[in-house]
Coordinates of C-alpha atoms in Angstrom, one line a residue:
Chain R
X1 CA 0.0 0.0 0.1
X2 CA 1.4 3.3 -0.9
X3 CA -0.5 6.3 0.9
X4 CA -0.3 9.9 0.6
X5 CA -1.3 11.7 3.7
X6 CA -2.2 15.3 3.1
X7 CA -1.8 17.4 6.2
X8 CA 0.9 15.2 7.7
X9 CA 2.5 18.0 9.8
X10 CA -0.9 18.5 11.7
X11 CA -0.9 16.4 15.1
X12 CA -3.5 13.9 13.7
X13 CA -1.5 13.6 10.3
X14 CA 1.7 13.0 12.1
X15 CA 0.0 10.3 14.3
X16 CA -1.4 8.7 10.9
X17 CA 1.9 8.6 9.5
X18 CA 3.6 7.1 12.3
X19 CA 0.7 4.5 12.2
X20 CA 1.3 3.7 8.8
X21 CA 5.0 3.3 9.0
X22 CA 4.6 0.9 11.9
X23 CA 2.5 -1.4 9.6
X24 CA 4.2 -4.0 7.5
X25 CA 1.8 -3.7 4.5
X26 CA 3.0 0.1 3.9
X27 CA 5.3 0.3 1.1
X28 CA 5.6 4.1 0.9
X29 CA 4.1 7.1 2.7
X30 CA 4.1 10.4 0.9
X31 CA 3.8 12.9 3.6
X32 CA 2.4 16.3 2.5
X33 CA 2.4 19.3 4.8
X34 CA 2.4 23.0 4.3
X35 CA 5.9 23.4 5.7
X36 CA 8.7 23.8 3.3
X37 CA 10.7 21.2 5.0
X38 CA 9.7 18.5 7.3
X39 CA 11.0 18.6 10.9
X40 CA 10.7 14.8 11.3
X41 CA 13.9 12.9 10.9
X42 CA 14.4 11.1 7.7
X43 CA 12.9 7.5 8.0
X44 CA 12.8 4.5 5.7
X45 CA 9.6 4.5 3.4
X46 CA 8.8 8.0 4.0
X47 CA 8.8 10.9 1.5
X48 CA 8.0 14.5 2.2
X49 CA 6.5 17.0 0.0
X50 CA 5.4 20.7 0.6
X51 CA 2.2 22.0 -0.8
X52 CA 0.1 25.1 -0.4
X53 CA -3.5 23.9 -0.3
X54 CA -5.0 27.2 -0.6
X55 CA -4.3 27.2 -4.3
X56 CA -6.3 24.8 -6.4
X57 CA -3.4 24.3 -8.8
X58 CA -1.2 22.8 -5.8
X59 CA -3.8 20.2 -5.3
X60 CA -4.0 19.3 -8.9
X61 CA -0.2 19.0 -9.1
X62 CA 0.0 16.9 -6.0
X63 CA -2.2 14.3 -7.5
X64 CA -0.9 14.4 -11.1
X65 CA 2.7 14.8 -10.2
X66 CA 3.6 13.6 -6.8
X67 CA 1.1 10.9 -6.5
X68 CA 1.6 9.7 -10.0
X69 CA 5.3 9.6 -9.6
X70 CA 5.1 7.4 -6.4
X71 CA 2.1 5.3 -7.7
X72 CA 0.0 6.2 -4.8
X73 CA -2.9 4.1 -4.3
X74 CA -4.6 5.6 -1.2
X75 CA -5.1 9.1 -0.1
X76 CA -5.7 10.4 3.3
X77 CA -6.9 14.1 3.6
X78 CA -6.7 15.7 7.1
X79 CA -5.4 19.1 6.1
X80 CA -8.3 21.1 7.3
X81 CA -7.4 24.5 8.9
X82 CA -6.0 24.0 12.6
X83 CA -7.7 27.1 14.1
X84 CA -11.7 27.4 14.0
X85 CA -11.2 31.2 14.8
X86 CA -9.3 31.9 11.4
X87 CA -11.5 33.4 8.8
X88 CA -11.0 34.6 5.2
X89 CA -11.0 33.2 1.6
X90 CA -7.8 31.3 2.0
X91 CA -9.2 29.4 4.8
X92 CA -12.3 28.5 2.7
X93 CA -10.0 27.6 0.0
X94 CA -8.0 25.3 2.3
X95 CA -11.1 23.6 4.0
X96 CA -13.5 23.5 1.1
X97 CA -12.0 24.1 -2.4
X98 CA -8.9 21.8 -1.8
X99 CA -11.1 19.0 -0.7
X100 CA -13.4 19.5 -3.9
X101 CA -10.4 19.6 -5.9
X102 CA -8.8 16.6 -4.4
X103 CA -11.7 14.2 -4.8
X104 CA -12.4 15.2 -8.4
X105 CA -8.5 14.9 -9.3
X106 CA -8.6 11.4 -7.4
X107 CA -11.7 10.1 -9.4
X108 CA -9.7 10.6 -12.5
X109 CA -6.4 9.4 -11.3
X110 CA -5.2 5.9 -12.5
X111 CA -3.6 4.4 -9.6
X112 CA -5.5 5.9 -6.8
X113 CA -8.4 3.6 -5.6
X114 CA -9.2 4.9 -2.2
X115 CA -9.7 8.3 -0.5
X116 CA -10.1 8.6 3.3
X117 CA -11.5 12.1 4.3
X118 CA -11.6 13.4 7.8
X119 CA -14.9 15.2 8.5
X120 CA -16.2 16.5 11.8
X121 CA -18.9 15.7 14.3
X122 CA -20.0 19.5 14.2
X123 CA -21.5 18.8 10.7
X124 CA -24.6 17.3 12.4
X125 CA -27.7 19.6 12.9
X126 CA -28.3 19.1 16.9
X127 CA -29.0 21.6 19.5
X128 CA -25.7 21.8 21.6
X129 CA -27.6 21.5 24.9
X130 CA -29.2 18.2 24.0
X131 CA -27.5 14.7 24.8
X132 CA -28.6 13.2 21.5
X133 CA -27.0 10.3 19.9
X134 CA -26.7 10.6 16.0
X135 CA -26.0 8.0 13.7
X136 CA -24.6 8.7 10.0
X137 CA -28.2 9.4 8.5
X138 CA -28.8 12.3 10.7
X139 CA -29.3 15.6 9.0
X140 CA -26.6 18.2 8.5
X141 CA -26.4 21.6 9.8
X142 CA -27.2 24.0 7.2
X143 CA -27.8 27.1 9.4
X144 CA -26.8 30.2 7.3
X145 CA -26.1 32.1 10.5
X146 CA -23.6 29.3 11.7
X147 CA -19.8 30.5 11.9
X148 CA -17.7 30.2 8.9
X149 CA -15.6 27.3 10.0
X150 CA -18.9 25.2 10.6
X151 CA -20.3 26.1 7.2
X152 CA -16.9 25.1 5.6
X153 CA -17.0 21.8 7.2
X154 CA -20.6 20.9 6.1
X155 CA -19.7 22.0 2.7
X156 CA -16.5 20.1 2.4
X157 CA -18.3 17.1 3.8
X158 CA -21.0 17.4 1.3
X159 CA -18.7 17.9 -1.6
X160 CA -16.8 14.6 -0.7
X161 CA -19.9 12.7 0.0
X162 CA -21.5 13.7 -3.2
X163 CA -18.7 12.0 -5.2
X164 CA -19.3 8.5 -3.6
X165 CA -20.5 5.8 -5.9
X166 CA -17.8 6.0 -8.6
X167 CA -14.7 3.8 -8.9
X168 CA -13.0 5.9 -6.3
X169 CA -13.8 4.1 -2.9
X170 CA -14.5 7.0 -0.6
X171 CA -14.7 6.7 3.2
X172 CA -15.6 9.7 5.3
X173 CA -14.7 9.7 9.0
X174 CA -16.8 12.1 11.0
X175 CA -14.7 12.4 14.0
X176 CA -15.7 13.6 17.5
X177 CA -13.8 16.6 18.8
X178 CA -10.2 15.9 18.8
X179 CA -9.2 17.5 21.9
X180 CA -5.7 18.7 21.2
X181 CA -4.0 22.0 19.9
X182 CA -3.9 22.7 16.1
X183 CA -6.5 20.0 15.6
X184 CA -9.4 22.2 14.5
X185 CA -11.2 21.8 18.0
X186 CA -13.4 24.8 18.7
X187 CA -13.7 23.4 22.3
X188 CA -9.8 23.5 22.6
X189 CA -9.6 27.0 21.1
X190 CA -12.5 28.2 23.6
X191 CA -10.5 26.8 26.4
X192 CA -7.4 28.5 25.2
X193 CA -9.0 31.8 25.4
X194 CA -8.1 34.2 28.3
X195 CA -11.7 34.2 29.6
X196 CA -13.8 31.0 29.2
X197 CA -17.5 31.7 29.1
X198 CA -20.1 29.0 29.4
X199 CA -23.9 29.0 29.0
X200 CA -25.6 29.6 32.4
X201 CA -28.0 26.8 33.3
X202 CA -26.6 24.1 30.6
X203 CA -24.1 21.4 31.1
X204 CA -24.1 19.4 28.0
X205 CA -22.2 16.1 27.4
X206 CA -19.3 16.4 25.1
X207 CA -17.4 13.3 23.5
X208 CA -13.8 13.7 23.1
X209 CA -11.4 11.8 20.7
X210 CA -7.7 11.3 21.4
X211 CA -5.2 11.6 18.7
X212 CA -4.4 7.9 19.2
X213 CA -7.6 6.9 18.6
X214 CA -8.3 9.1 15.6
X215 CA -5.1 7.6 14.1
X216 CA -6.3 4.2 14.8
X217 CA -9.7 4.9 13.2
X218 CA -7.7 6.0 10.0
X219 CA -5.7 3.0 10.2
X220 CA -8.8 0.9 10.3
X221 CA -10.3 2.7 7.5
X222 CA -7.1 2.3 5.4
X223 CA -7.0 -1.5 6.3
X224 CA -10.9 -1.9 5.2
X225 CA -12.6 -1.7 1.9
X226 CA -15.7 -0.3 3.5
X227 CA -16.9 2.9 2.0
X228 CA -19.3 5.6 3.1
X229 CA -19.7 7.7 6.2
X230 CA -18.5 6.5 9.5
X231 CA -18.9 8.3 13.0
X232 CA -15.8 8.0 15.0
X233 CA -16.4 8.6 18.7
X234 CA -13.9 9.0 21.4
X235 CA -13.4 7.3 24.7
X236 CA -14.1 10.3 27.0
X237 CA -17.7 11.5 27.4
X238 CA -18.2 13.9 30.1
X239 CA -20.1 17.2 31.0
X240 CA -18.8 20.4 29.6
X241 CA -18.1 21.5 33.2
X242 CA -16.0 18.6 33.9
X243 CA -14.1 19.4 30.8
X244 CA -13.2 22.7 32.2
X245 CA -12.1 21.2 35.5
X246 CA -9.8 18.5 33.9
X247 CA -8.4 21.2 31.6
X248 CA -7.7 23.2 34.9
X249 CA -9.6 26.2 33.5
X250 CA -12.4 28.2 35.2
X251 CA -15.5 29.0 33.1
X252 CA -17.6 31.9 33.9
X253 CA -21.4 30.9 33.5
X254 CA -23.1 33.6 31.6
X255 CA -26.7 33.8 30.2
X256 CA -26.5 32.4 26.6
X257 CA -27.9 35.4 25.2
X258 CA -25.2 37.6 26.8
X259 CA -22.4 35.7 24.9
X260 CA -21.4 37.0 21.8
X261 CA -22.3 34.6 18.9
X262 CA -18.7 34.2 17.8
X263 CA -17.7 33.2 21.4
X264 CA -20.5 30.5 21.9
X265 CA -19.4 27.1 22.7
X266 CA -20.9 24.6 20.4
X267 CA -20.9 21.0 21.9
X268 CA -21.0 18.7 18.8
X269 CA -23.3 15.8 18.5
X270 CA -22.6 12.6 20.4
X271 CA -21.8 10.1 17.8
X272 CA -23.1 6.7 17.5
X273 CA -20.1 4.8 16.6
X274 CA -21.8 1.4 15.9
X275 CA -21.1 1.2 12.1
X276 CA -17.5 2.2 12.6
X277 CA -17.3 -0.7 15.1
X278 CA -19.2 -3.1 12.9
X279 CA -17.7 -2.4 9.5
X280 CA -14.0 -0.9 10.3
X281 CA -13.6 -2.8 13.6
X282 CA -12.9 0.7 15.3
X283 CA -13.6 1.2 19.1
X284 CA -12.1 4.0 21.1
X285 CA -9.6 3.0 23.7
X286 CA -7.3 5.9 24.5
X287 CA -8.5 8.5 27.0
X288 CA -7.5 12.1 26.8
X289 CA -4.3 13.2 28.4
X290 CA -5.4 16.1 30.5
X291 CA -3.0 18.8 31.4
X292 CA -1.6 18.6 34.9
X293 CA -2.3 21.6 37.4
X294 CA 0.4 23.6 38.2
X295 CA 0.7 22.3 41.9
X296 CA 0.9 18.7 40.7
X297 CA 3.6 19.7 38.2
X298 CA 5.5 21.3 40.9
X299 CA 5.2 18.3 43.2
X300 CA 6.2 16.1 40.6
X301 CA 9.5 18.3 39.9
X302 CA 10.3 18.4 43.7
X303 CA 9.8 14.6 43.8
X304 CA 12.3 14.3 40.8
X305 CA 14.8 16.6 42.6
X306 CA 14.7 14.3 45.6
Chain L
X1 CA -35.2 6.7 53.9
X2 CA -32.8 3.9 54.6
X3 CA -29.2 5.2 54.2
X4 CA -28.4 1.8 52.5
X5 CA -31.0 2.5 49.7
X6 CA -28.9 5.7 48.9
X7 CA -25.7 3.4 48.8
X8 CA -27.5 0.9 46.8
X9 CA -28.6 3.2 44.0
X10 CA -25.3 5.2 44.1
X11 CA -23.0 2.3 44.0
X12 CA -24.9 -0.9 43.0
X13 CA -27.3 0.2 40.2
X14 CA -26.3 -1.2 36.9
X15 CA -24.6 1.7 35.2
X16 CA -23.0 2.3 31.8
X17 CA -20.3 4.4 32.6
X18 CA -18.9 6.2 29.5
X19 CA -16.1 7.4 31.5
X20 CA -15.8 10.2 34.4
X21 CA -18.8 8.7 36.2
X22 CA -21.6 9.7 33.9
X23 CA -23.3 7.8 31.0
X24 CA -23.3 9.0 27.4
X25 CA -26.6 11.0 28.2
X26 CA -25.3 12.6 31.4
X27 CA -26.8 10.1 34.1
X28 CA -25.0 10.3 37.2
X29 CA -25.9 7.8 39.9
X30 CA -24.9 9.8 42.9
X31 CA -27.3 12.6 41.8
X32 CA -30.1 10.1 41.4
X33 CA -29.4 8.8 44.9
X34 CA -29.5 12.2 46.4
X35 CA -32.7 13.1 44.8
X36 CA -34.3 9.7 45.8
X37 CA -33.2 10.5 49.3
X38 CA -34.5 14.0 49.2
X39 CA -37.9 12.9 47.8
X40 CA -38.4 10.0 50.2
X41 CA -40.8 12.1 52.7
X42 CA -42.8 13.2 49.6
X43 CA -43.1 9.6 48.4
X44 CA -43.9 8.1 51.9
X45 CA -45.8 10.6 53.6
X46 CA -47.2 13.3 51.3
X47 CA -48.2 11.1 48.4
X48 CA -48.5 8.0 50.4
X49 CA -47.7 5.9 47.5
X50 CA -49.3 2.5 47.2
X51 CA -47.9 0.2 44.6
X52 CA -48.9 -3.3 43.5
X53 CA -47.1 -5.5 41.0
X54 CA -43.6 -4.0 41.0
X55 CA -42.3 -7.6 41.0
X56 CA -43.3 -7.9 37.5
X57 CA -40.6 -5.6 36.3
X58 CA -38.1 -7.7 34.5
X59 CA -35.1 -8.0 36.6
X60 CA -32.7 -7.8 33.7
X61 CA -32.8 -7.0 30.1
X62 CA -34.4 -4.4 27.9
X63 CA -37.9 -3.6 29.1
X64 CA -40.4 -0.7 28.6
X65 CA -42.7 0.7 31.1
X66 CA -45.7 2.5 29.6
X67 CA -47.8 4.8 31.8
X68 CA -50.6 7.3 31.7
X69 CA -49.5 11.0 32.1
X70 CA -51.4 13.7 34.0
X71 CA -50.7 16.7 36.2
X72 CA -49.2 20.2 35.5
X73 CA -45.5 19.0 35.7
X74 CA -44.4 15.4 35.3
X75 CA -44.8 14.8 39.2
X76 CA -46.4 11.3 38.2
X77 CA -43.2 10.4 36.3
X78 CA -41.0 11.0 39.2
X79 CA -43.3 8.9 41.6
X80 CA -43.2 6.1 39.0
X81 CA -39.5 6.3 38.7
X82 CA -39.1 6.5 42.5
X83 CA -41.3 3.6 43.0
X84 CA -39.3 1.4 40.5
X85 CA -36.0 2.3 42.1
X86 CA -37.3 1.5 45.7
X87 CA -39.1 -1.8 44.9
X88 CA -36.6 -3.6 42.6
X89 CA -33.6 -5.5 43.7
X90 CA -31.0 -4.8 42.8
X91 CA -32.2 -1.5 41.9
X92 CA -33.1 -1.1 38.2
X93 CA -32.8 2.6 37.0
X94 CA -35.9 3.5 34.9
X95 CA -34.7 5.9 32.1
X96 CA -37.4 8.4 31.7
X97 CA -38.0 9.4 28.2
X98 CA -38.9 13.3 27.9
X99 CA -40.3 15.3 25.3
X100 CA -37.8 17.1 22.9
X101 CA -38.1 20.6 24.6
X102 CA -37.1 19.2 28.1
X103 CA -33.4 19.2 27.6
X104 CA -33.6 22.7 26.3
X105 CA -34.8 24.1 29.6
X106 CA -32.0 25.8 31.6
X107 CA -31.2 24.0 34.9
X108 CA -34.0 21.7 34.6
X109 CA -32.6 19.9 31.5
X110 CA -29.3 19.3 33.0
X111 CA -30.6 18.2 36.3
X112 CA -33.0 15.8 34.5
X113 CA -30.3 14.4 32.6
X114 CA -28.4 13.7 35.7
X115 CA -31.2 11.8 37.2
X116 CA -31.2 9.5 34.1
X117 CA -34.1 11.3 31.9
X118 CA -33.2 11.0 28.2
X119 CA -34.5 13.0 25.3
X120 CA -37.1 11.2 23.4
X121 CA -35.3 10.5 19.9
X122 CA -35.5 7.1 18.4
X123 CA -31.6 6.7 18.4
X124 CA -31.7 7.5 22.1
X125 CA -34.2 5.1 23.1
X126 CA -32.8 2.3 20.6
X127 CA -29.5 2.9 22.3
X128 CA -30.9 2.4 25.8
X129 CA -32.7 -0.8 24.7
X130 CA -29.7 -2.2 22.9
X131 CA -27.8 -1.8 26.2
X132 CA -30.7 -3.7 28.0
X133 CA -32.0 -0.8 30.1
X134 CA -35.3 -0.4 31.7
X135 CA -37.1 2.5 29.7
X136 CA -40.1 4.4 31.2
X137 CA -42.2 6.4 28.6
X138 CA -45.5 8.2 28.4
X139 CA -46.9 7.9 24.8
X140 CA -49.6 10.5 25.4
X141 CA -46.8 13.1 25.8
X142 CA -47.6 16.6 26.2
X143 CA -51.3 16.0 25.4
X144 CA -51.4 13.7 28.6
X145 CA -50.4 16.6 31.0
X146 CA -52.4 19.2 29.1
X147 CA -55.8 17.3 29.1
X148 CA -58.6 19.0 30.8
X149 CA -60.0 17.8 34.2
X150 CA -63.2 16.4 32.8
X151 CA -61.0 14.1 30.5
X152 CA -59.2 12.7 33.5
X153 CA -58.1 9.1 33.2
X154 CA -59.0 8.9 29.6
X155 CA -55.9 8.2 27.6
X156 CA -55.1 11.1 24.9
X157 CA -53.8 10.7 21.6
X158 CA -51.2 7.8 21.5
X159 CA -47.8 7.7 20.0
X160 CA -46.6 4.6 18.3
X161 CA -43.0 4.7 18.1
X162 CA -42.4 2.9 21.4
X163 CA -44.2 -0.1 19.9
X164 CA -41.9 -0.3 16.9
X165 CA -39.0 -0.1 19.2
X166 CA -40.3 -2.8 21.5
X167 CA -40.9 -5.1 18.7
X168 CA -37.4 -4.4 17.0
X169 CA -35.6 -5.0 20.4
X170 CA -37.9 -7.8 21.6
X171 CA -38.4 -5.6 24.6
X172 CA -41.4 -6.7 27.0
X173 CA -43.7 -4.0 27.6
X174 CA -45.2 -3.5 31.1
X175 CA -48.4 -1.0 31.4
X176 CA -48.6 0.9 34.7
X177 CA -51.7 2.7 35.7
X178 CA -50.8 5.9 37.8
X179 CA -53.7 7.1 39.9
X180 CA -53.6 10.4 42.0
X181 CA -51.8 12.6 39.4
X182 CA -54.9 14.0 37.8
X183 CA -56.5 15.2 41.1
X184 CA -53.3 16.2 42.7
X185 CA -52.4 18.9 40.4
X186 CA -55.1 19.9 37.8
X187 CA -54.7 22.2 35.0
X188 CA -56.7 25.3 35.0
X189 CA -55.6 26.9 31.8
X190 CA -52.7 26.7 29.3
X191 CA -51.3 29.7 27.6
X192 CA -50.7 28.4 24.0
X193 CA -48.9 31.6 23.1
X194 CA -46.4 31.7 25.8
X195 CA -43.6 29.4 24.5
X196 CA -40.4 29.6 26.6
X197 CA -37.5 27.5 26.0
X198 CA -39.4 25.6 23.4
X199 CA -42.2 24.4 25.6
X200 CA -45.6 24.2 23.7
X201 CA -47.5 26.2 26.2
X202 CA -47.3 27.8 29.8
X203 CA -49.3 26.0 32.3
X204 CA -51.7 27.6 34.9
X205 CA -52.4 25.2 37.6
X206 CA -55.5 25.2 39.8
X207 CA -53.4 25.2 43.0
X208 CA -49.8 26.5 43.3
X209 CA -48.4 23.3 44.6
X210 CA -49.8 19.6 44.2
X211 CA -52.4 18.6 46.6
X212 CA -51.6 15.4 48.8
X213 CA -53.6 12.9 46.6
X214 CA -53.2 9.4 47.4
X215 CA -51.1 8.0 44.7
X216 CA -51.8 4.3 43.5
X217 CA -49.6 2.5 41.3
X218 CA -50.7 -0.7 39.5
X219 CA -48.2 -2.6 37.2
X220 CA -50.1 -4.7 34.7
X221 CA -49.1 -7.8 33.0
X222 CA -46.1 -8.2 30.7
X223 CA -46.9 -7.9 27.0
X224 CA -44.6 -9.2 24.3
X225 CA -45.5 -7.1 21.1
X226 CA -45.1 -8.6 17.6
X227 CA -44.4 -12.1 16.5
X228 CA -40.8 -11.4 15.5
X229 CA -38.5 -8.3 15.0
X230 CA -39.4 -8.1 11.4
X231 CA -42.9 -7.0 12.4
X232 CA -41.3 -3.7 13.3
X233 CA -41.2 -2.7 9.7
X234 CA -44.8 -3.4 9.2
X235 CA -46.8 -0.1 10.0
X236 CA -49.9 -2.1 10.7
X237 CA -48.4 -4.5 13.0
X238 CA -46.8 -1.6 15.0
X239 CA -50.1 0.4 15.2
X240 CA -51.8 -2.8 16.3
X241 CA -49.2 -3.3 19.0
X242 CA -49.5 0.1 20.2
X243 CA -53.2 -0.1 20.3
X244 CA -52.9 -3.3 22.4
X245 CA -50.8 -1.6 25.0
X246 CA -53.3 1.3 25.0
X247 CA -56.3 -0.9 25.5
X248 CA -54.5 -2.8 28.3
X249 CA -53.3 0.5 29.9
X250 CA -56.8 2.0 29.6
X251 CA -58.4 -1.2 31.3
X252 CA -56.0 -1.2 34.0
X253 CA -56.7 2.5 34.9
X254 CA -60.4 2.0 34.8
X255 CA -60.1 -1.2 37.0
X256 CA -57.7 0.7 39.4
X257 CA -60.2 3.6 39.7
X258 CA -63.1 1.3 40.6
X259 CA -60.9 -0.2 43.3
X260 CA -59.6 2.7 45.1
X261 CA -61.5 4.2 47.9
X262 CA -61.1 7.8 47.4
X263 CA -58.7 10.5 45.9
X264 CA -57.1 11.4 49.3
X265 CA -57.7 8.1 51.1

């Protein structure tokens, strides 16, 4: 198997590359990142290529030169923008146009037979204060007032899903919130803000996915021939308030109407992962590595000094 | 209430922990145990709940309790859930199914979730039955609590989704007649134009607080709906099964009304 991983320098992409290189059936990994040079040490079976996905031409060239040169047969796309707060035409180009161009080019390519695309649990239309399990048939969120990052995700998901059914086998993995930096997590970004606000009177359940579990889900999707949409839940399900506690952050409860729209937390849908379990053999195992409070870090350092 | 009961519910009740002490819907057993302890005086002394037939509740596996609904707020649902928790050994946690607007109520929605209440979507109920949980639901929905006093103990329009899920998951259905709620807190008026947090109307009760009506709970006989799981895809079979449960519950309510000595006795 020769795999091209687009977005290989993101935390998830790097974990997928590691996962692939640990497998014996991987002949080559073509890692594609936005950085000019890879910071990873040179490894056997790993080739790095830089590409700016905000230009459609770069996506085209990637498929018709690099992928053809290495006779790539599987493509993994995890190169969505890393920060949900970023806005602008280049962000949309990377999140939507690049995905659309990629799937179109892959369909016409001779050697590429499979595309595994990372989508998000946010695409489902659910009220964020409701504990509601959703399966892959649930309606998507077409709210015109939704933030740009969310509209981009829905649009890209639809663009990829609409190309299913041809010779290219497409698997769309709608992942739960990957709770890590630079992973496109709106919750992580909200927790990184100086002042965290949470809606007064509501404490929705959130499901969080670790990078390790997300990488294993992509590994399972690459090992399988299954196509279609798969929900990828994580191992941690907890109330939003507990997420703040575990992250050693204090959130100020504020009436929802008083929170600016751009700063409102949006707890994504709780994913029913039974299809991924049945068809991909994926089940979440790895819990989130929560940050340690400063006093624990201090105690650990003192213990190490002794 | 016996402190052991609190311990039983908080520590021994079967519970599908999704990590961090909560299930996927936000149920938290210690919160339920506290609520059961706090509500004990209401259950024992105020409403003087008299219950017959709780031993028919299946000890394990998926099952559905179907009850009639009345009162301004779902006090009858709380009484039924308390009764199940107190009379099953080991305690079975009834997962009450609420209407879609309930989780959107500030504070109340979260508190209900901690007590095991689940929003009534098909996927949610299906998940619970797959996990072998005991589900309690009121197919009359809001129409049950909004009915006029003169219509008391007449079942309102009946939803059929529960019958389909019962057939699909081969879950036995147990009708439960709840008497006392209609007289305890009758509805004077409903303001249809006042829709706060998605609630379909704003209720105006006859009295500000529930009256101490004597609650009677009667558990009926267990019904197995449909011949096989395939019947769940047949709308006629589903409607017929739902009607079977409705007729059984209406009969149980009528019989129980004839047998009781009075509203407050």
